[in-house]
Amino acid sequence: MSEPFKTVRILGISFFNDSFQRSIEIAHRSGGLFLAPSGPGLAELGKNPAYDRAVQTADVNLIDSGYLALLWHRKTGETIQRHSGLKFIKALVEDHRFKANQKQIWIMPSQKHTESTRRYLETEGIDLPDTAFYEAPFYETTNLQDEVLLKKIEEQQPDYIILAIAGGKQEILGHWLKERIDSKPAIICIGAAIAFLSGQQAKIPTWADRIFIGWLLRIIVDPKTFLPRYWNARKLRSILNTYGEDPPVCKV
């Protein structure tokens, strides 16, 4: 059994607060559900019990939100380890162990995203068969499940399941899958992160991700989509000030 890693409890969630390399090693050696909750997603805590349950019981919650990290530092004086989903998936794809293991299933939002992701993976030396990709149907946020996907996973027994669908849904689906899979693959919920690398969304330079302004670049490129989303994240400040380490009261 691997040694416990450092965490910090925020809003009832145990966030990963250890070295980046440690998170990669856990994915390879231990598996489990890996999430990187966004600021807008965390601002909705208390409104969807299925989402709350997913983030509260995940094996690893990366601190992806720079806004959360800044708010926590302002509130407590504590500097926490931020590791974005983009940084994580890029490092995973570049890892020789991942490259050498074709037991992967990528859950994609569309055929267009599947094709661009395949091209990107090929440039990294990862040539996967058609069976390694699954185009997700439209999921509702209530009663979210996918028996077809579950059957595919049971048949193929992958070591890595990468969910590249919308935030708020991927966490719930990842939790649902984890509860039903007998083995313990790494179930990695990265949302749009792979799209930055594959070219489906504007690329975010490493320096921009490191200084917490990836969100700003997304707004500049597509303000109609991302401005309302990130504007909604402002509520996170009030929630954090109210609850601190404790989970927000469910209002459903």
Coordinates of N, CA and C in Angstrom, one line a residue:
M1 N 0.8 -1.2 0.0 CA 0.0 0.0 0.0 C 0.9 1.2 0.0
S2 N 0.5 2.2 -0.8 CA 1.3 3.4 -0.9 C 1.1 4.3 0.3
E3 N 2.2 5.1 0.6 CA 2.1 6.0 1.8 C 1.1 7.1 1.5
P4 N 0.4 7.5 2.6 CA -0.5 8.6 2.5 C 0.1 9.9 1.9
F5 N -0.6 10.6 1.1 CA -0.1 11.9 0.6 C -0.7 13.0 1.4
K6 N 0.0 14.2 1.3 CA -0.5 15.4 2.0 C -1.8 15.9 1.4
T7 N -2.7 16.4 2.2 CA -3.9 16.9 1.7 C -4.2 18.2 2.5
V8 N -5.2 19.0 2.0 CA -5.7 20.1 2.7 C -7.2 20.0 2.6
R9 N -8.0 20.2 3.7 CA -9.4 20.1 3.6 C -10.0 21.5 3.4
I10 N -10.8 21.6 2.3 CA -11.4 22.9 2.0 C -12.8 22.6 1.5
L11 N -13.8 23.2 2.1 CA -15.2 23.0 1.7 C -15.7 21.5 1.8
G12 N -15.1 20.8 2.7 CA -15.5 19.4 2.9 C -14.8 18.5 1.9
I13 N -13.9 19.0 1.2 CA -13.2 18.2 0.2 C -11.7 18.0 0.6
S14 N -11.2 16.8 0.4 CA -9.8 16.6 0.7 C -9.0 16.8 -0.6
F15 N -8.3 18.0 -0.7 CA -7.5 18.3 -1.8 C -6.1 17.8 -1.7
F16 N -5.6 17.3 -2.8 CA -4.2 16.9 -2.9 C -3.3 18.1 -2.7
N17 N -2.3 18.0 -1.8 CA -1.5 19.1 -1.4 C 0.0 18.6 -1.3
D18 N 0.4 17.8 -2.3 CA 1.7 17.2 -2.3 C 2.4 17.5 -3.6
S19 N 3.5 16.8 -3.8 CA 4.3 17.1 -5.0 C 3.6 16.6 -6.3
F20 N 3.9 17.3 -7.4 CA 3.2 17.0 -8.6 C 3.6 15.5 -9.1
Q21 N 4.9 15.2 -8.9 CA 5.3 13.9 -9.3 C 4.6 12.8 -8.5
R22 N 4.3 13.1 -7.3 CA 3.6 12.1 -6.5 C 2.2 11.8 -7.1
S23 N 1.5 12.8 -7.6 CA 0.2 12.6 -8.2 C 0.3 11.7 -9.4
I24 N 1.4 11.9 -10.2 CA 1.6 11.0 -11.4 C 1.8 9.6 -11.0
E25 N 2.6 9.4 -9.9 CA 2.9 8.1 -9.4 C 1.7 7.4 -8.9
I26 N 0.8 8.1 -8.2 CA -0.4 7.5 -7.7 C -1.3 7.0 -8.9
A27 N -1.3 7.8 -9.9 CA -2.1 7.4 -11.1 C -1.6 6.0 -11.7
H28 N -0.3 5.9 -11.8 CA 0.3 4.7 -12.3 C 0.1 3.5 -11.4
R29 N 0.4 3.7 -10.1 CA 0.5 2.6 -9.2 C -0.7 2.2 -8.4
S30 N -1.6 3.2 -8.2 CA -2.7 3.0 -7.3 C -4.1 3.1 -8.0
G31 N -4.1 3.9 -9.1 CA -5.4 4.1 -9.7 C -6.3 4.9 -8.8
G32 N -7.6 4.8 -9.2 CA -8.6 5.6 -8.4 C -9.2 6.7 -9.2
L33 N -10.0 7.5 -8.6 CA -10.7 8.6 -9.3 C -9.9 9.9 -9.0
F34 N -9.5 10.5 -10.2 CA -8.7 11.7 -10.1 C -9.6 12.8 -10.7
L35 N -9.8 13.9 -9.9 CA -10.6 15.0 -10.3 C -9.7 16.3 -10.2
A36 N -10.1 17.3 -10.9 CA -9.5 18.6 -10.9 C -10.6 19.7 -10.9
P37 N -11.3 19.8 -9.8 CA -12.5 20.6 -9.7 C -12.2 22.1 -10.1
S38 N -13.1 22.6 -11.0 CA -12.9 24.0 -11.5 C -13.5 25.0 -10.5
G39 N -13.1 26.2 -10.6 CA -13.6 27.3 -9.7 C -15.2 27.4 -9.9
P40 N -15.6 27.5 -11.2 CA -17.1 27.5 -11.4 C -17.8 26.3 -10.8
G41 N -17.2 25.1 -10.9 CA -17.8 23.9 -10.4 C -17.9 24.0 -8.8
L42 N -16.8 24.4 -8.2 CA -16.8 24.5 -6.7 C -17.8 25.6 -6.2
A43 N -18.0 26.6 -7.1 CA -19.0 27.6 -6.7 C -20.4 27.1 -6.6
E44 N -20.7 25.9 -7.2 CA -22.0 25.3 -7.2 C -22.2 24.3 -6.1
L45 N -21.2 24.1 -5.3 CA -21.3 23.1 -4.2 C -22.6 23.4 -3.4
G46 N -23.2 22.3 -3.0 CA -24.5 22.4 -2.2 C -25.7 22.4 -3.1
K47 N -25.6 22.4 -4.4 CA -26.7 22.4 -5.3 C -27.0 21.1 -6.0
N48 N -26.0 20.2 -6.1 CA -26.1 18.9 -6.7 C -25.5 17.9 -5.9
P49 N -26.2 17.1 -5.1 CA -25.7 16.1 -4.2 C -24.8 15.1 -4.9
A50 N -25.1 14.8 -6.2 CA -24.2 13.8 -6.9 C -22.8 14.4 -7.2
Y51 N -22.8 15.6 -7.5 CA -21.5 16.3 -7.7 C -20.7 16.4 -6.4
D52 N -21.4 16.8 -5.4 CA -20.8 17.0 -4.0 C -20.2 15.6 -3.6
R53 N -20.9 14.5 -3.8 CA -20.5 13.2 -3.4 C -19.3 12.8 -4.2
A54 N -19.2 13.1 -5.5 CA -18.1 12.7 -6.3 C -16.8 13.4 -5.8
V55 N -16.8 14.7 -5.6 CA -15.6 15.4 -5.1 C -15.2 15.0 -3.7
Q56 N -16.2 14.7 -2.9 CA -15.9 14.4 -1.5 C -15.3 13.0 -1.3
T57 N -15.5 12.1 -2.3 CA -15.1 10.7 -2.2 C -14.0 10.4 -3.2
A58 N -13.6 11.3 -4.0 CA -12.5 11.1 -5.0 C -11.2 10.7 -4.3
D59 N -10.4 9.9 -5.0 CA -9.1 9.5 -4.4 C -8.1 10.6 -4.4
V60 N -8.2 11.4 -5.5 CA -7.3 12.6 -5.6 C -8.1 13.7 -6.2
N61 N -8.1 14.8 -5.5 CA -8.7 16.1 -6.0 C -7.5 17.1 -6.2
L62 N -7.1 17.3 -7.5 CA -6.1 18.2 -7.7 C -6.6 19.7 -7.5
I63 N -5.8 20.5 -7.0 CA -6.2 21.9 -6.9 C -5.9 22.6 -8.3
D64 N -6.9 22.6 -9.1 CA -6.8 23.2 -10.4 C -7.1 24.7 -10.4
S65 N -8.0 25.1 -9.6 CA -8.5 26.5 -9.6 C -7.4 27.4 -8.9
G66 N -6.9 28.3 -9.7 CA -6.0 29.3 -9.1 C -6.7 30.2 -8.2
Y67 N -8.0 30.5 -8.5 CA -8.8 31.4 -7.7 C -9.0 30.8 -6.3
L68 N -9.2 29.4 -6.2 CA -9.3 28.8 -4.9 C -8.0 28.9 -4.2
A69 N -6.9 28.7 -4.8 CA -5.6 28.8 -4.1 C -5.4 30.2 -3.6
L70 N -5.7 31.2 -4.4 CA -5.5 32.6 -3.9 C -6.5 32.9 -2.7
L71 N -7.7 32.5 -2.8 CA -8.7 32.7 -1.8 C -8.3 32.1 -0.5
W72 N -7.8 30.8 -0.6 CA -7.4 30.1 0.6 C -6.2 30.7 1.3
H73 N -5.2 31.2 0.4 CA -4.1 31.8 1.0 C -4.5 33.1 1.7
R74 N -5.4 33.9 1.1 CA -5.9 35.1 1.7 C -6.6 34.8 3.1
K75 N -7.3 33.7 3.1 CA -8.1 33.4 4.3 C -7.3 32.8 5.4
T76 N -6.3 32.0 5.1 CA -5.5 31.3 6.1 C -4.0 31.6 6.2
G77 N -3.5 32.2 5.1 CA -2.1 32.5 5.0 C -1.3 31.3 4.5
E78 N -2.0 30.2 4.2 CA -1.4 28.9 3.8 C -1.3 28.9 2.3
T79 N -0.1 28.6 1.8 CA 0.2 28.4 0.4 C 0.0 26.9 0.0
I80 N -0.9 26.6 -0.9 CA -1.2 25.2 -1.2 C -0.7 24.9 -2.6
Q81 N -0.5 23.6 -2.8 CA 0.1 23.1 -4.1 C -0.9 23.0 -5.2
R82 N -0.8 23.9 -6.1 CA -1.8 23.9 -7.3 C -1.2 23.1 -8.4
H83 N -1.9 22.1 -8.9 CA -1.5 21.3 -10.0 C -2.7 21.2 -11.0
S84 N -2.7 21.9 -12.1 CA -3.8 22.0 -13.0 C -4.0 20.7 -13.7
G85 N -5.3 20.5 -14.2 CA -5.6 19.3 -15.0 C -4.8 19.3 -16.3
L86 N -4.6 20.5 -16.8 CA -3.7 20.6 -18.1 C -2.3 20.1 -17.8
K87 N -1.7 20.6 -16.7 CA -0.4 20.1 -16.4 C -0.3 18.6 -16.1
F88 N -1.4 18.1 -15.5 CA -1.4 16.7 -15.2 C -1.5 15.8 -16.4
I89 N -2.4 16.1 -17.3 CA -2.6 15.3 -18.5 C -1.4 15.4 -19.4
K90 N -0.8 16.5 -19.5 CA 0.4 16.7 -20.4 C 1.5 15.8 -19.9
A91 N 1.7 15.8 -18.6 CA 2.8 15.0 -18.0 C 2.5 13.5 -18.1
L92 N 1.2 13.2 -17.9 CA 0.8 11.8 -18.1 C 1.1 11.2 -19.5
V93 N 0.6 12.0 -20.5 CA 0.8 11.6 -21.9 C 2.3 11.5 -22.2
E94 N 3.1 12.3 -21.6 CA 4.5 12.3 -21.9 C 5.3 11.2 -21.1
D95 N 4.6 10.6 -20.2 CA 5.3 9.6 -19.3 C 5.5 8.3 -20.1
H96 N 6.6 7.7 -20.0 CA 6.9 6.5 -20.8 C 6.0 5.3 -20.5
R97 N 5.6 5.2 -19.2 CA 4.7 4.1 -18.8 C 3.3 4.2 -19.5
F98 N 2.9 5.5 -19.6 CA 1.6 5.7 -20.3 C 1.7 5.4 -21.8
K99 N 2.8 5.8 -22.4 CA 3.0 5.6 -23.8 C 3.1 4.1 -24.1
A100 N 3.6 3.3 -23.2 CA 3.8 1.9 -23.5 C 2.6 1.1 -23.2
N101 N 1.5 1.7 -22.6 CA 0.3 0.9 -22.2 C -0.9 1.3 -23.0
Q102 N -1.3 0.4 -23.9 CA -2.5 0.7 -24.8 C -3.8 0.4 -24.1
K103 N -3.8 0.0 -22.9 CA -5.0 -0.3 -22.2 C -5.7 1.0 -21.7
Q104 N -6.2 1.8 -22.6 CA -6.7 3.1 -22.3 C -8.1 3.2 -23.0
I105 N -9.0 4.0 -22.4 CA -10.2 4.4 -23.0 C -10.4 5.9 -22.7
W106 N -10.6 6.6 -23.8 CA -10.8 8.0 -23.8 C -12.3 8.3 -24.1
I107 N -13.0 9.0 -23.2 CA -14.4 9.3 -23.4 C -14.4 10.8 -23.8
M108 N -14.8 11.0 -25.1 CA -14.8 12.2 -25.8 C -16.1 12.8 -26.0
P109 N -16.2 14.2 -26.1 CA -17.5 14.8 -26.3 C -18.0 14.8 -27.8
S110 N -17.2 14.5 -28.7 CA -17.6 14.5 -30.1 C -16.6 13.8 -31.0
Q111 N -17.0 13.5 -32.2 CA -16.1 12.8 -33.2 C -14.9 13.8 -33.5
K112 N -15.2 15.1 -33.6 CA -14.2 16.0 -33.9 C -13.1 16.1 -32.9
H113 N -13.5 16.0 -31.6 CA -12.5 16.0 -30.5 C -11.8 14.7 -30.5
T114 N -12.4 13.6 -30.8 CA -11.8 12.3 -30.9 C -10.6 12.3 -31.9
E115 N -10.9 12.8 -33.1 CA -10.0 12.9 -34.2 C -8.8 13.8 -33.8
S116 N -9.0 14.9 -33.3 CA -7.9 15.8 -32.9 C -7.1 15.2 -31.8
T117 N -7.7 14.6 -30.8 CA -7.0 13.9 -29.7 C -6.1 12.8 -30.3
R118 N -6.6 12.0 -31.2 CA -5.8 10.9 -31.8 C -4.6 11.5 -32.5
R119 N -4.8 12.6 -33.2 CA -3.6 13.1 -33.9 C -2.6 13.6 -32.9
Y120 N -3.1 14.3 -31.8 CA -2.1 14.7 -30.8 C -1.4 13.6 -30.1
L121 N -2.1 12.5 -29.8 CA -1.5 11.4 -29.1 C -0.5 10.7 -30.1
E122 N -0.8 10.7 -31.3 CA 0.2 10.1 -32.3 C 1.5 10.9 -32.4
T123 N 1.4 12.2 -32.2 CA 2.6 13.0 -32.2 C 3.4 12.7 -31.0
E124 N 2.8 12.2 -29.9 CA 3.5 11.8 -28.7 C 3.9 10.4 -28.7
G125 N 3.7 9.7 -29.8 CA 4.1 8.3 -29.9 C 3.1 7.3 -29.4
I126 N 1.8 7.7 -29.2 CA 0.8 6.9 -28.7 C -0.2 6.6 -29.8
D127 N -0.2 5.4 -30.4 CA -1.1 5.1 -31.5 C -2.1 4.1 -31.0
L128 N -3.3 4.5 -30.8 CA -4.4 3.7 -30.1 C -5.4 3.2 -31.2
P129 N -6.0 2.0 -30.9 CA -7.0 1.5 -31.9 C -8.3 2.3 -31.7
D130 N -9.3 2.1 -32.6 CA -10.6 2.7 -32.5 C -11.3 2.4 -31.2
T131 N -11.0 1.2 -30.7 CA -11.7 0.7 -29.5 C -11.3 1.5 -28.2
A132 N -10.2 2.3 -28.4 CA -9.8 3.1 -27.2 C -10.5 4.4 -27.0
F133 N -11.5 4.7 -28.0 CA -12.2 5.9 -27.9 C -13.7 5.7 -27.8
Y134 N -14.4 6.5 -27.1 CA -15.8 6.4 -26.9 C -16.4 7.8 -27.0
E135 N -17.4 7.9 -27.9 CA -18.0 9.2 -28.0 C -19.2 9.3 -27.1
A136 N -19.2 10.1 -26.1 CA -20.2 10.2 -25.1 C -21.5 10.7 -25.6
P137 N -22.6 10.2 -25.2 CA -23.9 10.8 -25.5 C -24.1 12.1 -24.7
F138 N -25.2 12.7 -24.9 CA -25.5 13.9 -24.1 C -26.0 13.4 -22.7
Y139 N -25.3 13.8 -21.7 CA -25.7 13.4 -20.3 C -26.4 14.5 -19.6
E140 N -27.5 14.1 -18.9 CA -28.2 15.0 -18.0 C -27.4 15.0 -16.7
T141 N -27.5 16.1 -15.9 CA -26.7 16.2 -14.7 C -27.4 15.4 -13.6
T142 N -28.7 15.0 -13.8 CA -29.4 14.2 -12.8 C -29.5 12.8 -13.3
N143 N -29.3 11.8 -12.4 CA -29.4 10.4 -12.8 C -28.4 10.1 -13.9
L144 N -27.2 10.6 -13.8 CA -26.2 10.5 -14.8 C -25.5 9.1 -14.7
Q145 N -25.7 8.3 -15.8 CA -25.1 7.0 -15.9 C -25.0 6.5 -17.3
D146 N -24.1 5.5 -17.6 CA -23.9 5.1 -19.0 C -23.6 3.6 -19.0
E147 N -24.6 2.8 -19.1 CA -24.4 1.3 -19.1 C -23.6 0.8 -20.3
V148 N -23.7 1.5 -21.4 CA -23.0 1.1 -22.6 C -21.5 1.3 -22.3
L149 N -21.1 2.4 -21.8 CA -19.7 2.7 -21.5 C -19.2 1.7 -20.4
L150 N -20.0 1.4 -19.4 CA -19.6 0.5 -18.4 C -19.4 -0.9 -18.9
K151 N -20.2 -1.3 -19.9 CA -20.0 -2.6 -20.5 C -18.7 -2.7 -21.3
K152 N -18.4 -1.6 -22.0 CA -17.2 -1.5 -22.8 C -15.9 -1.6 -21.9
I153 N -16.0 -0.9 -20.7 CA -14.9 -0.9 -19.8 C -14.7 -2.3 -19.2
E154 N -15.8 -3.0 -18.9 CA -15.8 -4.3 -18.3 C -15.2 -5.3 -19.3
E155 N -15.4 -5.1 -20.6 CA -14.9 -6.0 -21.6 C -13.4 -5.7 -21.9
Q156 N -13.0 -4.5 -21.9 CA -11.6 -4.1 -22.2 C -10.7 -4.0 -21.1
Q157 N -11.2 -3.9 -19.9 CA -10.4 -3.8 -18.6 C -9.2 -2.9 -18.8
P158 N -9.5 -1.6 -19.0 CA -8.4 -0.6 -19.2 C -7.7 -0.3 -17.9
D159 N -6.4 0.2 -18.0 CA -5.7 0.7 -16.8 C -5.9 2.2 -16.6
Y160 N -6.3 2.8 -17.8 CA -6.6 4.3 -17.7 C -7.9 4.6 -18.4
I161 N -8.7 5.3 -17.7 CA -10.0 5.8 -18.3 C -9.9 7.3 -18.2
I162 N -9.9 8.0 -19.3 CA -9.8 9.5 -19.3 C -11.1 10.1 -19.8
L163 N -11.7 10.9 -18.9 CA -12.9 11.5 -19.3 C -12.6 13.0 -19.7
A164 N -13.0 13.3 -20.9 CA -12.7 14.6 -21.5 C -14.0 15.3 -21.8
I165 N -15.0 15.2 -21.0 CA -16.3 15.8 -21.2 C -16.5 17.0 -20.2
A166 N -17.7 17.5 -20.2 CA -17.9 18.8 -19.5 C -17.7 18.6 -18.0
G167 N -17.2 19.6 -17.4 CA -17.1 19.7 -15.9 C -18.5 19.8 -15.3
G168 N -18.6 19.1 -14.2 CA -19.9 19.1 -13.6 C -20.7 17.8 -13.9
K169 N -20.3 17.2 -15.1 CA -20.8 15.9 -15.5 C -19.8 14.8 -15.4
Q170 N -18.5 15.1 -15.8 CA -17.5 14.1 -15.8 C -17.2 13.6 -14.3
E171 N -17.3 14.5 -13.4 CA -17.0 14.1 -12.0 C -18.1 13.0 -11.5
I172 N -19.4 13.3 -11.9 CA -20.5 12.4 -11.5 C -20.3 11.1 -12.2
L173 N -20.0 11.1 -13.5 CA -19.8 9.9 -14.3 C -18.6 9.1 -13.8
G174 N -17.5 9.8 -13.5 CA -16.4 9.1 -13.0 C -16.6 8.4 -11.6
H175 N -17.4 9.1 -10.8 CA -17.8 8.4 -9.5 C -18.7 7.2 -9.7
W176 N -19.6 7.4 -10.6 CA -20.6 6.3 -10.9 C -19.8 5.1 -11.5
L177 N -18.8 5.3 -12.3 CA -18.0 4.2 -12.9 C -17.2 3.6 -11.8
K178 N -16.5 4.4 -11.0 CA -15.7 3.8 -9.9 C -16.5 2.9 -9.0
E179 N -17.7 3.2 -8.7 CA -18.5 2.4 -7.8 C -18.9 1.1 -8.4
R180 N -18.7 0.9 -9.7 CA -19.2 -0.3 -10.4 C -18.1 -1.1 -11.1
I181 N -16.9 -0.6 -11.1 CA -15.8 -1.3 -11.7 C -15.1 -2.2 -10.7
D182 N -14.9 -3.4 -11.0 CA -14.3 -4.3 -10.0 C -12.8 -4.0 -9.8
S183 N -12.1 -3.7 -10.9 CA -10.7 -3.4 -10.9 C -10.5 -2.0 -10.4
K184 N -9.3 -1.5 -10.4 CA -9.1 -0.1 -9.9 C -8.2 0.6 -11.0
P185 N -8.8 0.9 -12.1 CA -8.0 1.8 -13.1 C -7.9 3.2 -12.6
A186 N -7.0 4.0 -13.2 CA -7.0 5.4 -13.0 C -8.1 6.0 -13.8
I187 N -9.1 6.6 -13.1 CA -10.2 7.3 -13.8 C -9.9 8.8 -13.7
I188 N -9.5 9.4 -14.8 CA -9.0 10.7 -14.8 C -9.9 11.7 -15.5
C189 N -10.5 12.6 -14.7 CA -11.4 13.6 -15.3 C -10.7 14.9 -15.6
I190 N -10.5 15.2 -16.8 CA -9.6 16.3 -17.2 C -10.4 17.4 -18.0
G191 N -11.7 17.1 -18.3 CA -12.5 18.1 -19.0 C -11.8 18.6 -20.3
A192 N -11.7 19.9 -20.5 CA -11.2 20.5 -21.7 C -9.7 20.5 -21.8
A193 N -9.0 20.0 -20.8 CA -7.5 20.1 -20.8 C -6.9 19.5 -22.0
I194 N -7.4 18.3 -22.5 CA -6.8 17.7 -23.7 C -7.0 18.6 -24.9
A195 N -8.1 19.4 -24.9 CA -8.5 20.2 -26.1 C -7.5 21.3 -26.2
F196 N -6.8 21.8 -25.2 CA -5.8 22.8 -25.3 C -4.6 22.2 -26.0
L197 N -4.3 20.9 -25.8 CA -3.1 20.3 -26.4 C -3.4 19.8 -27.8
S198 N -4.7 19.5 -28.1 CA -5.0 18.9 -29.4 C -5.4 20.0 -30.4
G199 N -5.6 21.2 -29.9 CA -5.9 22.3 -30.8 C -7.3 22.7 -30.9
Q200 N -8.2 21.9 -30.2 CA -9.6 22.2 -30.2 C -10.0 23.5 -29.5
Q201 N -9.2 23.9 -28.5 CA -9.3 25.1 -27.9 C -8.0 25.9 -27.9
A202 N -8.0 27.2 -27.7 CA -6.8 28.0 -27.8 C -5.8 27.4 -26.8
K203 N -4.5 27.3 -27.3 CA -3.5 26.7 -26.4 C -3.2 27.7 -25.3
I204 N -3.0 27.1 -24.1 CA -2.6 27.9 -22.9 C -1.1 27.7 -22.6
P205 N -0.3 28.7 -22.8 CA 1.2 28.5 -22.5 C 1.4 28.0 -21.1
T206 N 2.5 27.3 -20.9 CA 2.8 26.8 -19.6 C 2.9 28.0 -18.6
W207 N 3.5 29.1 -19.0 CA 3.7 30.2 -18.1 C 2.3 30.8 -17.6
A208 N 1.4 30.8 -18.6 CA 0.0 31.4 -18.2 C -0.7 30.4 -17.2
D209 N -0.5 29.1 -17.4 CA -1.2 28.2 -16.5 C -0.5 28.3 -15.1
R210 N 0.8 28.5 -15.1 CA 1.5 28.6 -13.8 C 1.2 29.8 -13.0
I211 N 0.8 30.9 -13.7 CA 0.5 32.1 -12.9 C -1.0 32.4 -12.8
F212 N -1.8 31.3 -13.1 CA -3.2 31.3 -12.8 C -4.0 32.2 -13.8
I213 N -3.6 32.4 -15.1 CA -4.4 33.3 -15.9 C -4.9 32.5 -17.2
G214 N -4.9 31.2 -17.1 CA -5.4 30.4 -18.2 C -6.9 30.7 -18.5
W215 N -7.6 31.0 -17.4 CA -9.0 31.4 -17.5 C -9.2 32.7 -18.3
L216 N -8.3 33.6 -18.1 CA -8.3 34.9 -18.9 C -8.1 34.7 -20.4
L217 N -7.2 33.8 -20.7 CA -7.0 33.6 -22.1 C -8.2 32.9 -22.8
R218 N -8.8 32.0 -22.0 CA -10.1 31.4 -22.5 C -11.2 32.4 -22.8
I219 N -11.3 33.4 -21.9 CA -12.3 34.4 -22.0 C -12.0 35.3 -23.3
I220 N -10.7 35.6 -23.4 CA -10.3 36.5 -24.6 C -10.7 35.8 -25.9
V221 N -10.4 34.5 -26.0 CA -10.6 33.8 -27.2 C -12.1 33.5 -27.5
D222 N -12.9 33.2 -26.4 CA -14.3 32.9 -26.6 C -15.1 33.5 -25.4
P223 N -15.3 34.8 -25.4 CA -15.9 35.5 -24.3 C -17.4 35.0 -24.1
K224 N -18.1 34.7 -25.2 CA -19.5 34.3 -25.1 C -19.7 33.1 -24.2
T225 N -18.7 32.1 -24.4 CA -18.8 30.9 -23.7 C -18.3 31.0 -22.3
F226 N -17.1 31.6 -22.1 CA -16.4 31.5 -20.9 C -16.6 32.7 -19.9
L227 N -17.0 33.8 -20.4 CA -17.2 35.0 -19.5 C -18.3 34.7 -18.4
P228 N -19.5 34.2 -18.9 CA -20.5 33.8 -17.9 C -20.0 32.7 -16.9
R229 N -19.3 31.8 -17.4 CA -18.8 30.7 -16.6 C -17.9 31.1 -15.5
Y230 N -16.9 31.9 -15.9 CA -16.0 32.4 -14.8 C -16.6 33.5 -14.0
W231 N -17.5 34.3 -14.5 CA -18.2 35.2 -13.7 C -18.9 34.6 -12.5
N232 N -19.5 33.4 -12.8 CA -20.2 32.6 -11.8 C -19.3 32.2 -10.7
A233 N -18.0 32.0 -11.0 CA -17.0 31.5 -10.0 C -16.8 32.5 -8.9
R234 N -17.2 33.7 -9.1 CA -17.0 34.8 -8.0 C -17.7 34.4 -6.7
K235 N -18.8 33.5 -6.8 CA -19.5 33.1 -5.6 C -18.7 32.2 -4.7
L236 N -17.6 31.7 -5.3 CA -16.7 30.8 -4.5 C -16.1 31.6 -3.3
R237 N -15.9 32.9 -3.4 CA -15.3 33.7 -2.3 C -16.3 33.7 -1.1
S238 N -17.6 33.9 -1.4 CA -18.6 34.0 -0.3 C -18.7 32.6 0.3
I239 N -18.8 31.5 -0.5 CA -18.9 30.2 0.0 C -17.7 29.8 0.9
L240 N -16.5 30.2 0.5 CA -15.3 29.8 1.3 C -15.3 30.6 2.6
N241 N -15.7 31.9 2.5 CA -15.7 32.6 3.8 C -16.8 32.1 4.8
T242 N -17.8 31.6 4.2 CA -18.9 31.1 5.1 C -18.6 29.7 5.7
Y243 N -18.0 28.8 4.9 CA -17.9 27.4 5.3 C -16.4 27.0 5.6
G244 N -15.4 27.6 5.0 CA -14.1 27.3 5.3 C -13.7 25.8 5.0
E245 N -13.4 25.0 6.0 CA -13.1 23.6 5.8 C -14.3 22.7 5.7
D246 N -15.5 23.2 6.1 CA -16.7 22.4 6.1 C -17.4 22.4 4.8
P247 N -18.2 21.3 4.5 CA -19.0 21.3 3.3 C -20.1 22.2 3.3
P248 N -20.4 22.9 2.2 CA -21.6 23.8 2.1 C -22.9 23.0 2.4
V249 N -23.8 23.6 3.0 CA -25.1 22.9 3.2 C -25.8 22.7 1.9
C250 N -26.3 21.4 1.7 CA -27.0 21.1 0.5 C -28.4 21.8 0.5
K251 N -28.6 22.5 -0.6 CA -29.9 23.3 -0.7 C -30.9 22.6 -1.6
V252 N -30.6 21.3 -1.9 CA -31.6 20.6 -2.8 C -32.5 19.7 -2.0

